[in-house]
Tab-separated table of C-alpha atoms in Angstrom:
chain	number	residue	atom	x	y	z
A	1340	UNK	CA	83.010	73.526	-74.762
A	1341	UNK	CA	79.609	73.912	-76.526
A	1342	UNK	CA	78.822	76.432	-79.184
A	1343	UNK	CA	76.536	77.718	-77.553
A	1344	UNK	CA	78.980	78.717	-74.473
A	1345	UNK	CA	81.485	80.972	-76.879
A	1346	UNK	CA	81.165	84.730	-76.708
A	1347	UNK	CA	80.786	87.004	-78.961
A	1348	UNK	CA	84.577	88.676	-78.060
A	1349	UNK	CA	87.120	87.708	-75.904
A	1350	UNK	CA	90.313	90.185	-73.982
A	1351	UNK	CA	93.408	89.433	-75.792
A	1352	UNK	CA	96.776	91.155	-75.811
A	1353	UNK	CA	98.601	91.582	-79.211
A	1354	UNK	CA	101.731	91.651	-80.761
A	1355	UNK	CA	104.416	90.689	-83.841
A	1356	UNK	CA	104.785	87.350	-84.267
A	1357	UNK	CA	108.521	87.448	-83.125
A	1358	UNK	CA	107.691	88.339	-79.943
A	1359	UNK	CA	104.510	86.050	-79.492
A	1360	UNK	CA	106.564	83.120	-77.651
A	1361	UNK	CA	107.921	85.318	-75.085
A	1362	UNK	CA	104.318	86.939	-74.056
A	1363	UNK	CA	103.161	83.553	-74.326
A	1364	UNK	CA	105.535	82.522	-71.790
A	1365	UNK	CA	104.988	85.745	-69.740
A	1366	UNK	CA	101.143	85.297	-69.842
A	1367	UNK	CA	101.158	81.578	-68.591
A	1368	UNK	CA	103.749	82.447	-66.019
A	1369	UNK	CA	101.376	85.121	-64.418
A	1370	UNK	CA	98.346	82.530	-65.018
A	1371	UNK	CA	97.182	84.934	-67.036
A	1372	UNK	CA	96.015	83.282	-70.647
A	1373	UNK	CA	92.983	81.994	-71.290
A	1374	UNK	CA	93.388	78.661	-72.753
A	1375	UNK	CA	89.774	78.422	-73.267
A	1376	UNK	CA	90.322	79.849	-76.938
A	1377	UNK	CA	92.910	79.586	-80.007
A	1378	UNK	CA	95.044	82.660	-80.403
A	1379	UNK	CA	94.896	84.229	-83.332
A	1380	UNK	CA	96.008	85.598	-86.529
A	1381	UNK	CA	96.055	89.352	-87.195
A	1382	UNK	CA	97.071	91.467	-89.738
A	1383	UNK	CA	100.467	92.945	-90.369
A	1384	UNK	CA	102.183	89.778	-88.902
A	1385	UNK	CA	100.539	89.879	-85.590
A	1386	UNK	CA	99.595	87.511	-82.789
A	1387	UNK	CA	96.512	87.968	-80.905
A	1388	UNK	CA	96.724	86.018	-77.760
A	1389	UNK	CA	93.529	85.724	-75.335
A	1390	UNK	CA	94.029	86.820	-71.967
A	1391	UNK	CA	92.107	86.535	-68.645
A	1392	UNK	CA	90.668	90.154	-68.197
A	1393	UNK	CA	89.961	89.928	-64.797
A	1394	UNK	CA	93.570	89.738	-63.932
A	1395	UNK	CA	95.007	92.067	-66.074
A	1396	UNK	CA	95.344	94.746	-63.733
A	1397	UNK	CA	98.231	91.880	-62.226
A	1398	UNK	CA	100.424	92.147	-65.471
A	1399	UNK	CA	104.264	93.398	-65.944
A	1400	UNK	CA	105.581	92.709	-68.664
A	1401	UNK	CA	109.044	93.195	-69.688
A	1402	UNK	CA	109.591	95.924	-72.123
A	1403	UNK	CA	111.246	94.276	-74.694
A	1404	UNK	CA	108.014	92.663	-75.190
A	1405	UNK	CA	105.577	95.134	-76.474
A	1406	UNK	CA	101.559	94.785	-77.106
A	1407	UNK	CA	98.682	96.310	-76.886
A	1408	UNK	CA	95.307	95.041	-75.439
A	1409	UNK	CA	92.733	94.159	-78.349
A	1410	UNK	CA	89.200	91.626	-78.680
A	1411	UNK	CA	89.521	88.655	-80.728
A	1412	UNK	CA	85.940	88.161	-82.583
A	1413	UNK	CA	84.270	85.218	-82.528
A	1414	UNK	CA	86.765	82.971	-80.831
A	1415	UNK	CA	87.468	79.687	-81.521
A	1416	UNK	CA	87.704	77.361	-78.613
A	1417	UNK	CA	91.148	75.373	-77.856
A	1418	UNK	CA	91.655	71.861	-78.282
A	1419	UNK	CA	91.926	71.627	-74.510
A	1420	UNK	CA	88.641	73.505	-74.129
A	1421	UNK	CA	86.788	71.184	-76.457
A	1422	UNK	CA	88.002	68.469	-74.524
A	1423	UNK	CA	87.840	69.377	-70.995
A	1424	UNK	CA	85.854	67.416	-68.639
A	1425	UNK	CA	82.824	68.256	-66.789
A	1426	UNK	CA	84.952	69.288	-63.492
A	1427	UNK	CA	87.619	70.830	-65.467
A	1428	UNK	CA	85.189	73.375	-67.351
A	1429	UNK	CA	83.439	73.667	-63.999
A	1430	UNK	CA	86.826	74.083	-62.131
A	1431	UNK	CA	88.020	76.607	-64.920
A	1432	UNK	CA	84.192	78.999	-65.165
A	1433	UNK	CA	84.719	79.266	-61.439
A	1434	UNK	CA	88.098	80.572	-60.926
A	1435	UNK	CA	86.774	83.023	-63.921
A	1436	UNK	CA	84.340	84.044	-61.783
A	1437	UNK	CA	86.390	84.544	-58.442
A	1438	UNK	CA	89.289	86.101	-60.681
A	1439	UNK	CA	92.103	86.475	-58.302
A	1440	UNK	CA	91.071	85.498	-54.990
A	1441	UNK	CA	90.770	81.878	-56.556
A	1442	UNK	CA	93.158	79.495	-53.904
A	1443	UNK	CA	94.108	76.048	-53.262
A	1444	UNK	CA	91.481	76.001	-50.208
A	1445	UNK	CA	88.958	77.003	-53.253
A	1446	UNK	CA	90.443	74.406	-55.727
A	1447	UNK	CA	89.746	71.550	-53.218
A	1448	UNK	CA	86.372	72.539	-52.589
A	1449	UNK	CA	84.967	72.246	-55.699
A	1450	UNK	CA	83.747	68.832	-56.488
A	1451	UNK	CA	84.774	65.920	-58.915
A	1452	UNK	CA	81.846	64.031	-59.123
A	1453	UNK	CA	78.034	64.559	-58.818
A	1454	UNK	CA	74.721	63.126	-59.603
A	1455	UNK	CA	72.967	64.292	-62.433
A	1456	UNK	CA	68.748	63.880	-63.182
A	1457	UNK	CA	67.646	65.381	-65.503
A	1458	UNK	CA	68.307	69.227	-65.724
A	1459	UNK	CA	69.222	69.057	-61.882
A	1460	UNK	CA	72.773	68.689	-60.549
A	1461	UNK	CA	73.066	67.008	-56.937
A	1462	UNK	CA	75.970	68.207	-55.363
A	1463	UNK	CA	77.805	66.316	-52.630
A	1464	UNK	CA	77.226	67.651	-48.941
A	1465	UNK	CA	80.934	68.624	-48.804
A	1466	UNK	CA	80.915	70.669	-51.443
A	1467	UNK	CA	81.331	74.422	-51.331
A	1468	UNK	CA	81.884	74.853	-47.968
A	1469	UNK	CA	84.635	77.072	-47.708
A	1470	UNK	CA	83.387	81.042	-46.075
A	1471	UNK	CA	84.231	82.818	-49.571
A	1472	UNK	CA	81.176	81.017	-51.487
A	1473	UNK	CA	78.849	81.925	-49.220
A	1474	UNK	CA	79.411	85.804	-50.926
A	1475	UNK	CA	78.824	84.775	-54.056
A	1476	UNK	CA	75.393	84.270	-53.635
A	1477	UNK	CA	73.107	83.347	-56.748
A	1478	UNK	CA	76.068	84.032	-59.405
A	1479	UNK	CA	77.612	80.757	-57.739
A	1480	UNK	CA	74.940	78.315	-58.224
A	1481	UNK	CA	74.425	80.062	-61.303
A	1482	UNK	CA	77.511	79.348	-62.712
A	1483	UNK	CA	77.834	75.733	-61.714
A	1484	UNK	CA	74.444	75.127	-63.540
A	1485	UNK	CA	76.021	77.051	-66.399
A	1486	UNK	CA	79.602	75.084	-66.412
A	1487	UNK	CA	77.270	71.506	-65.858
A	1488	UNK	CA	74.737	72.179	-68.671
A	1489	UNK	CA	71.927	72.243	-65.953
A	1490	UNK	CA	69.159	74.716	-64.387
A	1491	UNK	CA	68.795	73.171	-61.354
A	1492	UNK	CA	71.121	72.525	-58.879
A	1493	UNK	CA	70.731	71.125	-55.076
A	1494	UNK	CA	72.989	70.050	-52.585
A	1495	UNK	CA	73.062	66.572	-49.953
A	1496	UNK	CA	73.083	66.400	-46.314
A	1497	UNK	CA	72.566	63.922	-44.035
A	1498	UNK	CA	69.678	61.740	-44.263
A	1499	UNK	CA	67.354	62.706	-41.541
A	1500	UNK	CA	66.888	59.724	-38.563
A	1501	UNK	CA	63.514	59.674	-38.615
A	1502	UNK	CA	62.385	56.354	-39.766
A	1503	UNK	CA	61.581	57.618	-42.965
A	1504	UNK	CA	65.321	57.962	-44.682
A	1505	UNK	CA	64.203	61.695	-45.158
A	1506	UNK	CA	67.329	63.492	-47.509
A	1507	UNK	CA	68.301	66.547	-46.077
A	1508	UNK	CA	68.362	68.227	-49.298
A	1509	UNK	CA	68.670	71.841	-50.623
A	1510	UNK	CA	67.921	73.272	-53.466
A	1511	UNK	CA	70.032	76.039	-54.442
A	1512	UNK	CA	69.015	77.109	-57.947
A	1513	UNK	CA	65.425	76.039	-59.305
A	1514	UNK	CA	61.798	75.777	-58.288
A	1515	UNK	CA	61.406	72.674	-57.634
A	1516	UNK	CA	62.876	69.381	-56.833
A	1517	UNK	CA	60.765	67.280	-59.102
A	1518	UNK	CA	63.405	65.257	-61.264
A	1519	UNK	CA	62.957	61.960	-63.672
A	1520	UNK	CA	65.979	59.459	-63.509
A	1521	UNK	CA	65.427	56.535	-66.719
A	1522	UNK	CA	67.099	52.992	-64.610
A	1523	UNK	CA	66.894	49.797	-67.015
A	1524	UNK	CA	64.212	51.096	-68.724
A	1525	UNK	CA	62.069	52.207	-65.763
A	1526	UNK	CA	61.076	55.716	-65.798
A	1527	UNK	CA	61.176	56.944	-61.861
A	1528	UNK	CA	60.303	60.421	-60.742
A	1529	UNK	CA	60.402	61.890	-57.432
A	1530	UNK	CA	61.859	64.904	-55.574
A	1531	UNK	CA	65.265	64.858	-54.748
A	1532	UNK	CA	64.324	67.064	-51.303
A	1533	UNK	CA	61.674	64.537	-49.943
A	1534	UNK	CA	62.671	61.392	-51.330
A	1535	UNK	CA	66.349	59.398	-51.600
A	1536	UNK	CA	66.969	57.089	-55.003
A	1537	UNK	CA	69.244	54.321	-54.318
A	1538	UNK	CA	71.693	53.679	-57.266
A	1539	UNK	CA	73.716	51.477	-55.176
A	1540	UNK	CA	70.346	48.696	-55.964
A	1541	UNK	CA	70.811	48.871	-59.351
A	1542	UNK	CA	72.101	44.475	-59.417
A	1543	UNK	CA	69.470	43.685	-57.004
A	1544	UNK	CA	66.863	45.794	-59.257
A	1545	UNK	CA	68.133	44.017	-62.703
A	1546	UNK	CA	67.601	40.456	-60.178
A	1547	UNK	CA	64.420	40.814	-59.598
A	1548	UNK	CA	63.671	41.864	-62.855
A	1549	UNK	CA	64.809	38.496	-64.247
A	1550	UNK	CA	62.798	36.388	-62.002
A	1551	UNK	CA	59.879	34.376	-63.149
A	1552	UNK	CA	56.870	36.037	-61.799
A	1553	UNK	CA	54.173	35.557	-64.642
A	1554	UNK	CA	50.519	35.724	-63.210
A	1555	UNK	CA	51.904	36.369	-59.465
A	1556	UNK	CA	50.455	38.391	-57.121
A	1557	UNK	CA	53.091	40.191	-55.071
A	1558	UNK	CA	53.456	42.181	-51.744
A	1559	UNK	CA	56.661	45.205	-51.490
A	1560	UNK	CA	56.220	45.937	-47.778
A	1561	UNK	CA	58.916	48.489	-47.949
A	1562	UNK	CA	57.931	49.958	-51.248
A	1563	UNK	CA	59.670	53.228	-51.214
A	1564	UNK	CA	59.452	55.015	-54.810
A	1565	UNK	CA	59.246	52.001	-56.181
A	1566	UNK	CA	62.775	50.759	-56.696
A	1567	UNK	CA	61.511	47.086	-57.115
A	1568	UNK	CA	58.030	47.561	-57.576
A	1569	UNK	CA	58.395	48.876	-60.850
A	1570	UNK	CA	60.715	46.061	-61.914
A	1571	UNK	CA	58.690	43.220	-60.549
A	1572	UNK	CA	55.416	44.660	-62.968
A	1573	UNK	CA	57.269	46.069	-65.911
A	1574	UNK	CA	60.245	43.474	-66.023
A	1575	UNK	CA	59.771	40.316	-63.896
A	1576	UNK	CA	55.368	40.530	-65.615
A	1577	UNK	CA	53.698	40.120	-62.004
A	1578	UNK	CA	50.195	40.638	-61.903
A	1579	UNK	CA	49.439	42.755	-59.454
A	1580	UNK	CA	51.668	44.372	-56.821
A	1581	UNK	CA	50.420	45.329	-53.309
A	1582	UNK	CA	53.048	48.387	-52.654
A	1583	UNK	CA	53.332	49.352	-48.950
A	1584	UNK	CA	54.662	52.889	-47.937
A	1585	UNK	CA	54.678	54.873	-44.766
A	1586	UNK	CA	56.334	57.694	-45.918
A	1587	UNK	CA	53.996	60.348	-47.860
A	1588	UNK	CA	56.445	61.978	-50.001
A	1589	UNK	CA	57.538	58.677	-51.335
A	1590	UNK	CA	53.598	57.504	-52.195
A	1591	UNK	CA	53.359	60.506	-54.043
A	1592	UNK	CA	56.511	59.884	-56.229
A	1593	UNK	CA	55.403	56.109	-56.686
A	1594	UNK	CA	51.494	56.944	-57.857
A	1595	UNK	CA	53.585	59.509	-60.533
A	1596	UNK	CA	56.126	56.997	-61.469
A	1597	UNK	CA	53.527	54.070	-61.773
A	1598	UNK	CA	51.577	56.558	-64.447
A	1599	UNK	CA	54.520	57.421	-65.831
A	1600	UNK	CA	55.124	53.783	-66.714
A	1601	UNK	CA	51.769	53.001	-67.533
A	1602	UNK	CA	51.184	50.152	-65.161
A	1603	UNK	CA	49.065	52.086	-62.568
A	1604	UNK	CA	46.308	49.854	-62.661
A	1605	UNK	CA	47.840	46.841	-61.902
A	1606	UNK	CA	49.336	48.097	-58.374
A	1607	UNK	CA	47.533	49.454	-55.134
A	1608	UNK	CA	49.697	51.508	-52.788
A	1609	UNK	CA	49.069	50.993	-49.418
A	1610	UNK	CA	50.194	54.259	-47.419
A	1611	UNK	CA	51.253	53.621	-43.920
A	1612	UNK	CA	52.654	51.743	-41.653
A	1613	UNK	CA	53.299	47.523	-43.293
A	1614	UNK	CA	52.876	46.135	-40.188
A	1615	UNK	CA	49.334	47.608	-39.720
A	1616	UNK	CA	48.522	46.352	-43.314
A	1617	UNK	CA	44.908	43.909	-42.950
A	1618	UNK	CA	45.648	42.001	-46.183
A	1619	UNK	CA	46.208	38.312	-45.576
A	1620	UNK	CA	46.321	35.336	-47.768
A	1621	UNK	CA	46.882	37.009	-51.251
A	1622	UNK	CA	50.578	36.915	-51.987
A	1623	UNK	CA	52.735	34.646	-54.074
A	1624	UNK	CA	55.618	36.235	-53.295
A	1625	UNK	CA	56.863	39.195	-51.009
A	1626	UNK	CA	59.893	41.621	-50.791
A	1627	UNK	CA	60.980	42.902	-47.721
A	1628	UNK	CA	63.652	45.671	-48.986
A	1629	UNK	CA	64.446	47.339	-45.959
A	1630	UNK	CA	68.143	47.344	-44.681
A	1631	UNK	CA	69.694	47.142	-41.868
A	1632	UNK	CA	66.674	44.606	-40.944
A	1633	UNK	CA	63.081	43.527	-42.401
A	1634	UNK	CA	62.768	41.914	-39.410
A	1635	UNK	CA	59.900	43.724	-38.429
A	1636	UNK	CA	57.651	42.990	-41.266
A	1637	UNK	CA	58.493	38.913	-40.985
A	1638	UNK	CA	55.144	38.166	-39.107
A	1639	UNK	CA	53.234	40.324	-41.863
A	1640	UNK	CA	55.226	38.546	-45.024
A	1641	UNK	CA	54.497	35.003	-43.528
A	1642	UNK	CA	50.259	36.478	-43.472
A	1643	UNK	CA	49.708	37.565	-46.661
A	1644	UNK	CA	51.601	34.561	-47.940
A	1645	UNK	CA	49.146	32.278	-49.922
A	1646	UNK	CA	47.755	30.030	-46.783
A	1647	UNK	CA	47.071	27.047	-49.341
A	1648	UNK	CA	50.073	27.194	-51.698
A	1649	UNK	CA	52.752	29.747	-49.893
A	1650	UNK	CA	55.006	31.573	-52.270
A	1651	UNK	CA	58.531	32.644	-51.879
A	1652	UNK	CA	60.217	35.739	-49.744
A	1653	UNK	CA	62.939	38.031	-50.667
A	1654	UNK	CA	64.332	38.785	-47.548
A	1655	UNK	CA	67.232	41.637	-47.126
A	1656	UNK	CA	69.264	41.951	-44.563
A	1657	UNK	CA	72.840	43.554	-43.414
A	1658	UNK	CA	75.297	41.063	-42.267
A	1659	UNK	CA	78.782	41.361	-40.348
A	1660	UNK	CA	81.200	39.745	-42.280
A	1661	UNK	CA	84.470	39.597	-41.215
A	1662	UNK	CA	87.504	40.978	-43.394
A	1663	UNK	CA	89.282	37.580	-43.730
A	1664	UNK	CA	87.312	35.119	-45.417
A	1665	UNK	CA	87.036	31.238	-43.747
A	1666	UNK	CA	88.804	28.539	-45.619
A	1667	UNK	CA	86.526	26.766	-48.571
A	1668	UNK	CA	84.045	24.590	-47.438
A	1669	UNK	CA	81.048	22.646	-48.569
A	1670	UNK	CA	77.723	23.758	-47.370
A	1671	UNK	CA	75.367	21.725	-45.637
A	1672	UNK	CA	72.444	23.682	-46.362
A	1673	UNK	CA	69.203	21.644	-45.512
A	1674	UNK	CA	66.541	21.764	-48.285
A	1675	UNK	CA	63.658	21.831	-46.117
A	1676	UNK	CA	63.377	23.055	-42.385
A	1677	UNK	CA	60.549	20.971	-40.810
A	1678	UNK	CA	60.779	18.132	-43.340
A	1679	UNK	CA	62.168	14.976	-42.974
A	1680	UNK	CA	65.287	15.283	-44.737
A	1681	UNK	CA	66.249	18.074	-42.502
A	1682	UNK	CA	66.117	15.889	-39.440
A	1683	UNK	CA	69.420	14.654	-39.652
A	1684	UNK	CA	72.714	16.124	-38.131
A	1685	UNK	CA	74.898	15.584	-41.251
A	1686	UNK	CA	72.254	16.070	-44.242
A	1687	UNK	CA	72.797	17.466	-47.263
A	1688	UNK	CA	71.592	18.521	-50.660
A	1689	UNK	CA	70.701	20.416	-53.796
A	1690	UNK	CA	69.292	23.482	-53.633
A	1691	UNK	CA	66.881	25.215	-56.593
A	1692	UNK	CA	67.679	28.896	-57.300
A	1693	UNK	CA	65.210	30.769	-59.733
A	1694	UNK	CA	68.175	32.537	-61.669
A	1695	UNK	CA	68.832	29.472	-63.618
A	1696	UNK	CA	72.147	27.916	-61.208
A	1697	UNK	CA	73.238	31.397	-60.091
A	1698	UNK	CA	73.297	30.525	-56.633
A	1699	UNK	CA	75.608	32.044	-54.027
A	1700	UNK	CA	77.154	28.618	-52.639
A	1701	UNK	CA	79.686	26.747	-52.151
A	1702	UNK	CA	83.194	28.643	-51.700
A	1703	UNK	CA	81.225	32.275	-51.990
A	1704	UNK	CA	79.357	31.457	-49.678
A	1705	UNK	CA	80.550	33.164	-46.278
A	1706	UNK	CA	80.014	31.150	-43.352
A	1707	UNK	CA	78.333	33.948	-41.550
A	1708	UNK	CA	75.910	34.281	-44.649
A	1709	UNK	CA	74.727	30.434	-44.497
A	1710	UNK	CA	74.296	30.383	-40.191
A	1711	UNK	CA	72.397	34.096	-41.121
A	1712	UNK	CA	69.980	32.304	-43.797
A	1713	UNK	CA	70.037	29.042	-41.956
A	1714	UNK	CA	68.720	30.656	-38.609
A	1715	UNK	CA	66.565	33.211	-40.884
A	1716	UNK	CA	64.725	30.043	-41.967
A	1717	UNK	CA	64.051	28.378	-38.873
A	1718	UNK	CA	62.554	31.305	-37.851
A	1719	UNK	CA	59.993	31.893	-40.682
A	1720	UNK	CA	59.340	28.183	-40.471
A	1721	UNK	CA	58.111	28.876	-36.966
A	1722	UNK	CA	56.323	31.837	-37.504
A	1723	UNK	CA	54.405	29.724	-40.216
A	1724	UNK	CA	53.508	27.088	-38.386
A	1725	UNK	CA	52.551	29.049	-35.421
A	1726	UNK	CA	50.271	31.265	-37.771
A	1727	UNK	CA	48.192	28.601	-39.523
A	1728	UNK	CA	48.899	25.581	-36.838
A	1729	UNK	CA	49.820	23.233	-39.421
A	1730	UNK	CA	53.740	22.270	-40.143
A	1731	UNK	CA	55.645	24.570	-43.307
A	1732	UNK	CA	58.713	23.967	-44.540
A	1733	UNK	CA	60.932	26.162	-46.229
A	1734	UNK	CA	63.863	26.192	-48.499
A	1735	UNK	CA	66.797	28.662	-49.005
A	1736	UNK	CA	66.940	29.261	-52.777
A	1737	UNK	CA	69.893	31.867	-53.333
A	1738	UNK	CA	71.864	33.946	-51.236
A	1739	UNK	CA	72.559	37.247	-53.173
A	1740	UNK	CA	75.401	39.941	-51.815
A	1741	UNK	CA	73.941	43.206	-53.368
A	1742	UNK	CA	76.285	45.329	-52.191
A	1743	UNK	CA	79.030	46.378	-49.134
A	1744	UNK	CA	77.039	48.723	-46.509
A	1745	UNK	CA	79.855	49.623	-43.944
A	1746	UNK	CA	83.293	48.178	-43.534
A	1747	UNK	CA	82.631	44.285	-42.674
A	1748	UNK	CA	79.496	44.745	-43.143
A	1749	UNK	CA	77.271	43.220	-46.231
A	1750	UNK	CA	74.002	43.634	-47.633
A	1751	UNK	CA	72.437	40.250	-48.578
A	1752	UNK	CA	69.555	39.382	-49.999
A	1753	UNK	CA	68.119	36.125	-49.334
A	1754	UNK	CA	65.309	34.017	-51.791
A	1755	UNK	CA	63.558	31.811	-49.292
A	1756	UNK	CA	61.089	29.825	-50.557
A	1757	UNK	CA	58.179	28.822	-48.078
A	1758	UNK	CA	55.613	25.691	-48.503
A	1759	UNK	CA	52.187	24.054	-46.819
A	1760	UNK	CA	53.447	20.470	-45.585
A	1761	UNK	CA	50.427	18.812	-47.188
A	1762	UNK	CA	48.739	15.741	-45.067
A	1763	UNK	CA	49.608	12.554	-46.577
């Protein structure tokens, strides 16, 4: 409990100090004392204990206890108070508020957890659902704001199936929905009613980050508010970033965010659709961020590649993996598709990764992950060759598992690195 969150005065109920164990014991048996404060010391050997005054009216006491009702000034807060937890205080300030039609069905609608940017509180979309809320009006929201040190609060729904991963969002206290969230350094601001962040990124984001992209020119077909734009020019030291987005809330949030982090002028956004996008031959390197499947932006990744030089392509996609894993095995992963050392049934060799040997190989490697990256390459290989009617090859440099996305189902990223086979 803060200072700042202690009234002035508090109910209490007083008596002599050889009867302040029994009304003790009386007042927690009714539910009745507030253990938000200290009792406290009065004169004449008395006991000053604080009591909930809302639920006074519900007290019988035995008379060989006697008191009288009194205000303890300035109270000090308990032990337990000071150390309560965010859902305890909230828990407690609301069945204050509701006094005594607080009930179990009440209790288990009030949330645990929450996310938290800046002043605003994002509550979960089961949360407060129960008919007696609904009466509260204002003075609910109100007081969750109060009990979570914020002045905004909102609440989730679904997000919206219509292409654009729209939140269904609502803001129940505030103005706005215009929030900053700090992620490894990166300043980000959008607003929580338009626009979705995506903690569940955050390895993927600290990844890409680490890579080596000095001097490179890079495409983000799937740009969003900028969840790896920002750490490819801020982090990772690319040159310029091409940033594609569709969605118009989201472009609005990534121009603020790219001030914000004063790299502006070294990124163009691109609103609308990626696939429609006319730039070609420009990119050293590409990220297709968009789950279940990038699919659809393949053909435009393999054109803006660098026609002379090529680049490399950061390819996400959602895999089924089943629950049991296949015994160990040693990959066969071939190095180049459409070279010569890939022309054999039974070849086999070492693989580069760009994270220094981090590579997701060997017995991590699911077999469902290698025939996805395997057949993933073949396919860009063709779609190469078929665009600039010369042969590519390409080369599977990691395999990163960012995170689960449904039961037996796994969001990988894969590194695929994509070469010009130059005449001899």
């Amino acid at each position: 409990m803060e200072a700042t969150d202690v009234p002035r005065a508090v109910p209490a109920l007083a008596t002599e100090r050889r009867f302040a164990q029994r009304l003790r014991e009386c007042l927690e048996e009714e539910q009745l004392l507030d253990g938000r404060y200290q009792l406290q010391q009065g004169p004449g050997r008395r006991v000053a204990l604080p009591v909930l005054e809302e639920k006074l009216s519900r007290l019988r006491l035995p008379p060989e206890v006697p008191c009288e009702r009194v205000w303890i000034q300035d109270p000090v807060p308990s032990r337990a108070a000071r150390r309560r937890t965010p859902a305890q205080k909230l828990r407690d300030e609301l069945r204050r508020l509701l006094g005594g039609t607080w009930s179990e069905e009440l209790e288990r609608d009030v949330p645990h957890a929450w996310q938290r940017h800046g002043d605003l509180v994002l509550l979960s979309e089961d949360s407060f659902k129960a008919a007696p809320w609904e009466r509260l009006g204002s003075a609910l929201w109100e007081t969750v704001a109060s009990a979570l040190g914020a002045r905004r609060v909102a609440r989730r729904g679904r997000v919206m199936p219509d292409g654009l991963r729209t939140p269904s969002v609502t803001l129940l206290l505030g103005q706005d929905g215009w929030v900053e969230h700090v992620d490894n350094g990166i300043r980000y601001t959008f607003d929580v009613t338009k626009c979705m962040f995506s903690p569940g990124n955050i390895t993927e984001k600290l990844r890409v980050a680490s890579l080596p992209c000095s001097g490179e020119v890079l495409v983000d077909l799937y740009a969003g508010i900028g969840y790896f734009t920002l750490p490819f020019l801020v982090h990772a030291g690319a040159a310029f970033v091409h940033a594609c987005e569709w969605n118009s809330h989201a472009v609005e949030a990534l121009h603020r965010t790219l001030v914000l982090n004063g790299v502006q002028d070294r990124c163009h956004i691109h609103a609308g659709d990626s696939r429609q996008l006319e730039l070609r031959d420009v990119a050293d390197r590409v990220n297709l961020g968009l789950i279940p499947s990038s699919e659809g932006g393949w053909p435009v990744a393999c054109r803006v590649l660098k026609k002379d030089t090529g680049g490399v392509l950061h390819i996400h996609h959602n895999v089924e993996t089943p629950p049991t894993p296949a015994p160990p095995q040693t990959p066969a992963l071939p190095a180049e598709r459409g070279s010569p050392e890939a022309t054999g049934s039974g070849g086999e060799a070492q693989h580069p990764t760009e994270d220094g040997g981090k590579e997701m190989l060997g017995a991590r490697l699911r077999p469902e992950w290698r025939r996805w990256a395997e057949a993933t390459a073949t396919r860009i290989q063709g779609l190469l060759a078929e665009l600039h009617g010369q042969p590519w090859r390409t080369s599977i440099l990691h395999i990163e598992a960012v995170k689960s996305y449904a039961p037996h189902v796994q969001h990988l990223v894969l590194d695929l690195e994509c070469r010009p086979v130059l005449p001899v």
